[in-house]
Short mmCIF file of C-alpha atoms in Angstrom, two decimals:
data_model
loop_
_atom_site.label_atom_id
_atom_site.label_comp_id
_atom_site.label_asym_id
_atom_site.label_seq_id
_atom_site.Cartn_x
_atom_site.Cartn_y
_atom_site.Cartn_z
CA MET A 1 29.49 -10.14 -79.62
CA ASP A 2 33.01 -11.51 -80.06
CA ASN A 3 32.78 -13.34 -76.72
CA LYS A 4 29.54 -14.96 -77.82
CA ASP A 5 31.11 -16.19 -81.09
CA GLU A 6 34.06 -17.61 -79.19
CA ARG A 7 31.77 -19.52 -76.81
CA LEU A 8 29.78 -20.88 -79.76
CA GLN A 9 32.97 -22.00 -81.50
CA PHE A 10 34.27 -23.70 -78.33
CA SER A 11 30.93 -25.50 -77.88
CA THR A 12 31.09 -26.77 -81.45
CA HIS A 13 34.61 -28.10 -80.86
CA MET A 14 33.42 -29.86 -77.71
CA GLU A 15 30.64 -31.61 -79.64
CA GLU A 16 33.14 -32.77 -82.25
CA GLY A 17 35.41 -34.05 -79.50
CA ARG A 18 32.60 -36.11 -78.03
CA VAL A 19 31.87 -37.58 -81.43
CA GLU A 20 35.51 -38.62 -81.83
CA GLN A 21 35.52 -40.08 -78.35
CA SER A 22 32.42 -42.19 -78.97
CA GLY A 23 33.96 -43.52 -82.19
CA SER A 24 37.23 -44.53 -80.54
CA LEU A 25 35.77 -46.31 -77.49
CA ASN A 26 33.26 -49.09 -77.10
CA GLU A 27 29.97 -47.75 -75.73
CA LYS A 28 29.68 -50.72 -73.37
CA GLU A 29 33.12 -50.19 -71.79
CA SER A 30 34.18 -47.24 -69.69
CA PHE A 31 37.82 -46.58 -68.83
CA PRO A 32 39.31 -43.73 -66.81
CA THR A 33 40.65 -41.21 -69.28
CA SER A 34 43.50 -38.73 -69.46
CA PRO A 35 42.79 -35.62 -71.54
CA THR A 36 45.15 -34.56 -74.35
CA VAL A 37 44.92 -31.24 -76.21
CA SER A 38 45.04 -31.32 -80.03
CA GLY A 39 44.86 -27.79 -81.43
CA SER A 40 41.75 -26.18 -79.99
CA THR A 41 39.89 -29.54 -79.61
CA LEU A 42 39.76 -31.46 -76.32
CA VAL A 43 39.85 -35.21 -77.05
CA SER A 44 39.66 -37.88 -74.30
CA ARG A 45 41.14 -41.42 -74.70
CA PRO A 46 42.11 -44.26 -72.30
CA SER A 47 45.40 -43.82 -70.51
CA PHE A 48 48.36 -46.01 -71.58
CA PRO A 49 48.39 -48.47 -68.61
CA LEU A 50 44.71 -49.29 -68.98
CA ARG A 51 44.99 -49.74 -72.72
CA ALA A 52 47.85 -52.19 -72.12
CA ILE A 53 45.77 -54.09 -69.52
CA LYS A 54 42.86 -54.28 -71.96
CA SER A 55 45.08 -55.85 -74.64
CA VAL A 56 46.66 -58.29 -72.15
CA ARG A 57 43.22 -59.43 -70.98
CA THR A 58 42.51 -60.79 -74.44
CA TRP A 59 45.61 -63.04 -74.49
CA PRO A 60 44.29 -65.96 -72.38
CA GLU A 61 41.09 -66.09 -74.45
CA SER A 62 42.99 -66.23 -77.73
CA ILE A 63 45.46 -68.80 -76.40
CA ALA A 64 42.65 -70.97 -75.02
CA THR A 65 40.87 -70.79 -78.36
CA ARG A 66 43.96 -71.94 -80.24
CA VAL A 67 44.62 -74.79 -77.76
CA SER A 68 40.99 -75.90 -77.89
CA ASP A 69 41.09 -75.99 -81.68
CA ALA A 70 44.38 -77.91 -81.75
CA TRP A 71 43.58 -80.43 -78.97
CA PRO A 72 41.55 -83.40 -80.21
CA GLN A 73 38.11 -83.97 -78.81
CA LYS A 74 37.38 -86.95 -76.59
CA ASP A 75 35.79 -88.91 -79.41
CA GLU A 76 38.80 -88.33 -81.65
CA PHE A 77 41.28 -90.31 -79.48
CA ASN A 78 42.33 -93.60 -81.03
CA VAL A 79 41.57 -96.64 -78.84
CA ARG A 80 42.94 -99.84 -80.33
CA LYS A 81 40.36 -102.61 -80.04
CA LEU A 82 41.21 -106.27 -79.63
CA GLU A 83 39.23 -107.09 -82.74
CA ASP A 84 41.46 -104.81 -84.83
CA PHE A 85 44.30 -107.33 -84.50
CA PRO A 86 44.44 -110.74 -86.21
CA ILE A 87 43.75 -113.84 -84.14
CA GLY A 88 46.99 -115.22 -82.74
CA TYR A 89 50.02 -113.53 -81.29
CA PRO A 90 48.95 -110.05 -82.51
CA ARG A 91 45.70 -110.21 -80.52
CA VAL A 92 47.38 -111.78 -77.49
CA SER A 93 49.98 -109.01 -77.52
CA ARG A 94 47.27 -106.36 -77.63
CA PHE A 95 45.41 -108.01 -74.74
CA LEU A 96 48.49 -108.20 -72.51
CA ASP A 97 49.18 -104.53 -73.24
CA SER A 98 45.58 -103.41 -72.75
CA ASP A 99 45.82 -103.38 -68.94
CA ASP A 100 48.70 -103.28 -66.45
CA SER A 101 47.30 -106.30 -64.61
CA PHE A 102 47.69 -108.51 -67.68
CA MET A 103 51.43 -107.81 -68.23
CA ILE A 104 52.47 -111.25 -67.00
CA TYR A 105 55.57 -113.01 -68.32
CA ARG A 106 58.04 -115.72 -67.31
CA ARG A 107 61.34 -114.76 -65.75
CA PHE A 108 63.04 -118.12 -66.52
CA GLY A 109 64.58 -118.38 -63.08
CA THR A 110 66.06 -121.85 -63.64
CA LEU A 111 67.79 -120.78 -66.86
CA GLN A 112 69.05 -117.69 -65.13
CA ALA A 113 70.55 -119.77 -62.35
CA ARG A 114 72.16 -122.05 -64.93
CA LEU A 115 73.80 -119.11 -66.72
CA LEU A 116 75.00 -117.66 -63.42
CA LEU A 117 76.56 -120.99 -62.44
CA ARG A 118 78.32 -121.21 -65.80
CA LYS A 119 79.76 -117.69 -65.56
CA GLN A 120 80.69 -118.32 -61.96
CA ASP A 121 82.68 -121.45 -62.83
CA GLU A 122 84.46 -119.69 -65.71
CA LEU A 123 85.52 -116.93 -63.31
CA ARG A 124 86.70 -119.55 -60.82
CA LYS A 125 89.02 -121.06 -63.43
CA MET A 126 90.40 -117.65 -64.36
CA GLU A 127 90.97 -116.90 -60.69
CA GLU A 128 92.99 -120.10 -60.33
CA GLN A 129 95.06 -119.19 -63.39
CA LEU A 130 95.83 -115.76 -61.91
CA GLN A 131 96.84 -117.26 -58.58
CA ALA A 132 99.11 -119.80 -60.30
CA LEU A 133 100.75 -117.04 -62.36
CA ASP A 134 101.36 -114.95 -59.25
CA ALA A 135 102.91 -117.93 -57.45
CA TYR A 136 105.18 -118.67 -60.42
CA HIS A 137 106.46 -115.08 -60.59
CA ASP A 138 107.05 -115.03 -56.86
CA GLU A 139 109.83 -117.63 -57.32
CA SER A 140 112.17 -115.32 -59.30
CA GLU A 141 113.65 -111.89 -58.65
CA TYR A 142 112.31 -110.45 -61.90
CA GLY A 143 108.89 -111.91 -61.20
CA ARG A 144 108.83 -110.35 -57.74
CA GLN A 145 109.64 -106.97 -59.33
CA CYS A 146 106.67 -107.41 -61.67
CA LEU A 147 104.43 -108.23 -58.71
CA ALA A 148 105.61 -105.08 -56.92
CA SER A 149 105.53 -102.66 -59.89
CA ARG A 150 102.57 -102.07 -62.20
CA VAL A 151 104.80 -100.41 -64.80
CA GLN A 152 107.25 -103.32 -64.80
CA ASP A 153 104.44 -105.83 -65.02
CA ALA A 154 102.98 -104.03 -68.06
CA LYS A 155 106.30 -104.46 -69.91
CA MET A 156 106.18 -108.21 -69.53
CA LYS A 157 105.73 -110.15 -72.78
CA PRO A 158 104.34 -113.64 -73.34
CA ASP A 159 106.88 -116.41 -72.87
CA GLU A 160 108.08 -118.81 -75.57
CA GLU A 161 105.27 -121.24 -74.85
CA GLY A 162 102.70 -118.55 -75.62
CA GLU A 163 101.40 -118.16 -72.07
CA GLU A 164 99.42 -114.94 -71.71
CA THR A 165 100.66 -112.14 -69.51
CA ARG A 166 99.00 -110.97 -66.34
CA ASP A 167 97.47 -107.96 -68.16
CA GLN A 168 95.97 -110.19 -70.84
CA LEU A 169 94.55 -112.53 -68.22
CA LEU A 170 93.11 -109.62 -66.23
CA ASP A 171 91.47 -108.25 -69.38
CA ARG A 172 89.71 -111.56 -69.90
CA ILE A 173 88.70 -111.68 -66.24
CA GLU A 174 87.31 -108.15 -66.43
CA LYS A 175 85.18 -108.96 -69.47
CA LYS A 176 83.84 -112.15 -67.94
CA HIS A 177 83.20 -110.51 -64.58
CA ASN A 178 81.19 -107.72 -66.21
CA GLU A 179 79.02 -110.30 -67.92
CA TYR A 180 78.56 -112.13 -64.62
CA ALA A 181 77.72 -108.94 -62.74
CA GLN A 182 75.16 -107.96 -65.38
CA LEU A 183 73.50 -111.35 -65.03
CA LEU A 184 73.44 -110.97 -61.25
CA PHE A 185 71.90 -107.50 -61.54
CA ASN A 186 69.23 -108.71 -63.97
CA ALA A 187 68.43 -111.65 -61.71
CA GLN A 188 68.03 -109.33 -58.73
CA GLN A 189 65.70 -107.06 -60.69
CA LEU A 190 63.53 -109.97 -61.80
CA VAL A 191 63.35 -111.46 -58.31
CA SER A 192 62.27 -108.11 -56.85
CA MET A 193 59.33 -107.84 -59.27
CA ASN A 194 55.83 -108.49 -57.99
CA ARG A 195 54.23 -111.84 -58.49
CA PRO A 196 50.96 -111.63 -60.44
CA ALA A 197 47.72 -111.84 -58.51
CA SER A 198 45.80 -115.08 -58.93
CA ARG A 199 42.78 -113.28 -60.39
CA ASP A 200 44.95 -111.59 -63.03
CA GLN A 201 46.53 -114.90 -64.00
CA ARG A 202 43.09 -116.50 -64.28
CA SER A 203 41.96 -113.63 -66.53
CA VAL A 204 44.84 -114.27 -68.92
CA VAL A 205 44.15 -118.02 -68.85
CA ARG A 206 40.50 -117.44 -69.75
CA PHE A 207 41.48 -115.16 -72.59
CA LEU A 208 43.92 -117.68 -74.03
CA ASP A 209 41.33 -120.47 -73.78
CA MET A 210 38.57 -118.31 -75.28
CA PRO A 211 37.56 -119.20 -78.87
CA TRP A 212 37.31 -116.32 -81.34
CA THR A 213 35.33 -116.21 -84.57
CA ASP A 214 37.34 -115.49 -87.68
CA ASP A 215 35.64 -112.67 -89.61
CA ARG A 216 36.76 -114.04 -92.99
CA THR A 217 36.04 -117.76 -92.64
CA GLY A 218 33.52 -117.75 -89.79
CA ASP A 219 35.43 -120.52 -88.00
CA GLU A 220 36.11 -120.44 -84.28
CA ARG A 221 39.69 -120.88 -83.13
CA LYS A 222 41.88 -119.96 -80.19
CA ASN A 223 44.64 -117.41 -80.27
CA LEU A 224 47.52 -119.79 -79.50
CA VAL A 225 48.12 -123.48 -79.81
CA LYS A 226 48.34 -125.50 -76.61
CA ALA A 227 52.14 -125.63 -76.58
CA ASP A 228 52.47 -121.86 -76.86
CA ASN A 229 50.08 -120.89 -74.07
CA ARG A 230 51.65 -123.17 -71.45
CA PHE A 231 53.72 -120.27 -70.11
CA ILE A 232 50.77 -118.83 -68.21
CA TYR A 233 50.51 -121.97 -66.06
CA GLU A 234 54.08 -121.64 -64.70
CA ARG A 235 52.85 -120.06 -61.48
CA GLU A 236 56.18 -119.94 -59.62
CA ASP A 237 58.07 -118.53 -62.60
CA LEU A 238 55.73 -115.65 -63.49
CA VAL A 239 56.34 -111.97 -62.81
CA SER A 240 54.14 -108.94 -63.33
CA LEU A 241 55.32 -105.69 -64.88
CA LYS A 242 52.62 -103.82 -63.02
CA THR A 243 54.06 -100.95 -60.98
CA GLY A 244 52.70 -99.18 -57.93
CA ARG A 245 51.28 -100.70 -54.81
CA GLU A 246 50.31 -104.34 -54.84
CA ASN A 247 46.56 -104.71 -54.56
CA ALA A 248 45.36 -105.73 -51.14
CA TRP A 249 42.55 -108.05 -50.13
CA LEU A 250 39.93 -105.30 -50.31
CA ASP A 251 40.92 -104.41 -53.88
CA ALA A 252 40.54 -108.03 -54.92
CA THR A 253 37.14 -108.27 -53.21
CA VAL A 254 35.86 -105.15 -54.95
CA GLU A 255 37.03 -106.34 -58.37
CA ARG A 256 35.51 -109.76 -57.80
CA ALA A 257 32.20 -108.18 -56.79
CA LEU A 258 32.22 -105.98 -59.89
CA LYS A 259 32.63 -109.02 -62.13
CA TYR A 260 29.76 -110.91 -60.48
CA LEU A 261 27.45 -107.88 -60.32
CA HIS A 262 28.27 -106.46 -63.74
CA CYS A 263 25.36 -104.43 -65.07
CA ARG A 264 24.64 -101.07 -66.68
CA PRO A 265 24.97 -98.95 -63.48
CA ILE A 266 28.27 -100.62 -62.52
CA GLU A 267 29.58 -100.20 -66.05
CA TRP A 268 28.64 -96.52 -65.94
CA LEU A 269 30.34 -96.02 -62.56
CA PHE A 270 33.52 -98.04 -62.98
CA CYS A 271 34.16 -98.16 -66.74
CA SER A 272 35.34 -95.12 -68.59
CA LYS A 273 34.45 -94.57 -72.22
CA GLU A 274 37.96 -95.47 -73.33
CA ALA A 275 37.79 -98.74 -71.36
CA GLN A 276 34.50 -99.69 -73.00
CA MET A 277 35.98 -99.07 -76.44
CA LYS A 278 38.80 -101.59 -76.01
CA THR A 279 36.71 -104.56 -77.17
CA ARG A 280 33.33 -105.50 -78.58
CA ASN A 281 33.36 -108.89 -76.86
CA GLN A 282 30.62 -109.06 -74.23
CA ARG A 283 32.63 -111.56 -72.16
CA ILE A 284 35.52 -109.16 -71.57
CA HIS A 285 35.06 -106.18 -69.25
CA TYR A 286 37.64 -103.49 -68.58
CA TYR A 287 37.33 -101.51 -65.34
CA THR A 288 39.08 -98.19 -64.83
CA ARG A 289 41.77 -98.60 -62.17
CA GLU A 290 41.50 -95.00 -60.93
CA ARG A 291 37.79 -95.38 -60.18
CA ILE A 292 38.31 -98.65 -58.31
CA ASN A 293 41.11 -97.10 -56.25
CA THR A 294 38.86 -94.14 -55.40
CA PHE A 295 36.07 -96.48 -54.27
CA VAL A 296 38.47 -98.56 -52.15
CA THR A 297 39.93 -95.43 -50.58
CA LEU A 298 36.42 -94.26 -49.70
CA ILE A 299 35.64 -97.58 -47.98
CA ILE A 300 38.87 -97.50 -45.97
CA THR A 301 38.27 -93.89 -44.96
CA LEU A 302 34.76 -94.69 -43.70
CA LEU A 303 36.02 -97.71 -41.75
CA ILE A 304 38.80 -95.73 -40.09
CA LEU A 305 36.34 -92.96 -39.26
CA LEU A 306 33.98 -95.45 -37.63
CA LEU A 307 36.85 -97.03 -35.69
CA LEU A 308 37.76 -93.62 -34.31
CA VAL A 309 34.28 -92.25 -33.60
CA VAL A 310 32.55 -95.32 -32.13
CA PRO A 311 35.09 -95.97 -29.31
CA ILE A 312 35.05 -92.28 -28.38
CA TYR A 313 31.25 -92.31 -28.13
CA VAL A 314 31.28 -95.50 -26.04
CA LEU A 315 33.92 -94.07 -23.69
CA TYR A 316 31.91 -90.87 -23.33
CA TYR A 317 28.77 -92.86 -22.49
CA ILE A 318 30.61 -94.97 -19.90
CA SER A 319 32.21 -91.93 -18.29
CA SER A 320 28.79 -90.30 -18.01
CA ASN A 321 27.46 -93.36 -16.13
CA PRO A 322 30.33 -94.47 -13.90
CA SER A 323 30.29 -97.71 -11.96
CA HIS A 324 32.69 -99.71 -9.79
CA ASN A 325 34.32 -101.41 -12.85
CA THR A 326 34.47 -98.38 -15.18
CA ASN A 327 38.25 -98.42 -15.45
CA ALA A 328 38.36 -102.05 -16.52
CA ILE A 329 35.71 -101.46 -19.19
CA VAL A 330 37.60 -98.43 -20.56
CA ILE A 331 40.84 -100.39 -20.82
CA ALA A 332 39.07 -103.28 -22.57
CA ILE A 333 37.45 -100.91 -25.09
CA LEU A 334 40.79 -99.30 -25.87
CA LEU A 335 42.45 -102.67 -26.41
CA ILE A 336 39.65 -103.96 -28.66
CA ALA A 337 39.54 -100.74 -30.70
CA THR A 338 43.33 -100.81 -31.21
CA LEU A 339 43.21 -104.47 -32.23
CA ILE A 340 40.44 -103.88 -34.78
CA PHE A 341 42.20 -100.80 -36.15
CA SER A 342 45.47 -102.71 -36.65
CA SER A 343 43.62 -105.62 -38.26
CA VAL A 344 41.89 -103.30 -40.73
CA LEU A 345 45.21 -101.72 -41.71
CA SER A 346 46.83 -105.13 -42.15
CA ALA A 347 43.98 -106.69 -44.15
CA PHE A 348 42.80 -103.78 -46.27
CA THR A 349 46.15 -102.17 -47.08
CA LYS A 350 49.73 -103.17 -47.82
CA ALA A 351 51.13 -101.25 -44.86
CA LYS A 352 54.40 -102.56 -43.48
CA ARG A 353 54.81 -103.83 -39.92
CA HIS A 354 56.51 -100.73 -38.55
CA GLU A 355 53.81 -98.57 -40.18
CA ILE A 356 51.05 -100.57 -38.46
CA LEU A 357 52.87 -100.34 -35.13
CA ALA A 358 53.27 -96.57 -35.50
CA ALA A 359 49.60 -96.11 -36.40
CA ALA A 360 48.44 -98.26 -33.48
CA ALA A 361 50.73 -96.44 -31.04
CA GLY A 362 49.42 -93.09 -32.21
#
């Protein structure tokens, strides 16, 4: 009888343990458990490592939720339109900054050369003064000591006539030479910049010559007066701030074709939403540079693939049907294929000469 009561009591405790277990765990999740004894009740709960893993698994979801809430949606990005700026220099500035291809400015090469010549002549005069001072000191014993000792030369004071010392003259030479060197460095940087493409220059010219309607008065007027927009016609003196590779002939052909064939499908393929939001003017079209580069890369890849596959197929066909002049035909095909391959690299890309030679030799 006592054994029966003990079994009944143990069964009751087991039922209570299962109730506690179902309340502590999600019914849809099952984790391996490690039993722990609490009094006479057997309670099962997830082991410590798995509970830690379960809590860690929720971190990426919570972080992603916070980032998604904080990051603005695509429609919330601010795209500054041309029409948001007043007609004149404000709108011209926005247009030149709206695309890398339109960042065209003068480098004033003639003025730069004039400044360099001026600084150069000033340094020449200072050099002659230093040479004359050295020759004068070389005539006396004390002067020769000053020429041979930097410490002794630093102790020298200006003479009664107020002539400057060698240190004072060298200080002036140093200052002037630094100015000259800075001008030389700036001139080198400007000369090394890319010249703007003709199509980009024409785009800026069209924009400057385009009449705009004033929203307040309804009158049509251009952004700049004739004297102020003459800079864009100085072809030899213009530089482009555009970085990266200079567009090749194929890039120019693709962009020209897009302008002539502009329609809804082309706008959908080559104009991002941000590019379309830059202006409301139907005469101005912005194309996304990344999409054009992808399209050009695809064309070049297909051409190179054809130039590799077609000669191999022709050589295989000739080798399968040999004749008395098979060797001559094979050599001619190899020469023609190499010539076409090098021409494609030279025309469609900006590869350098040694790069073309290496590709043709390979």
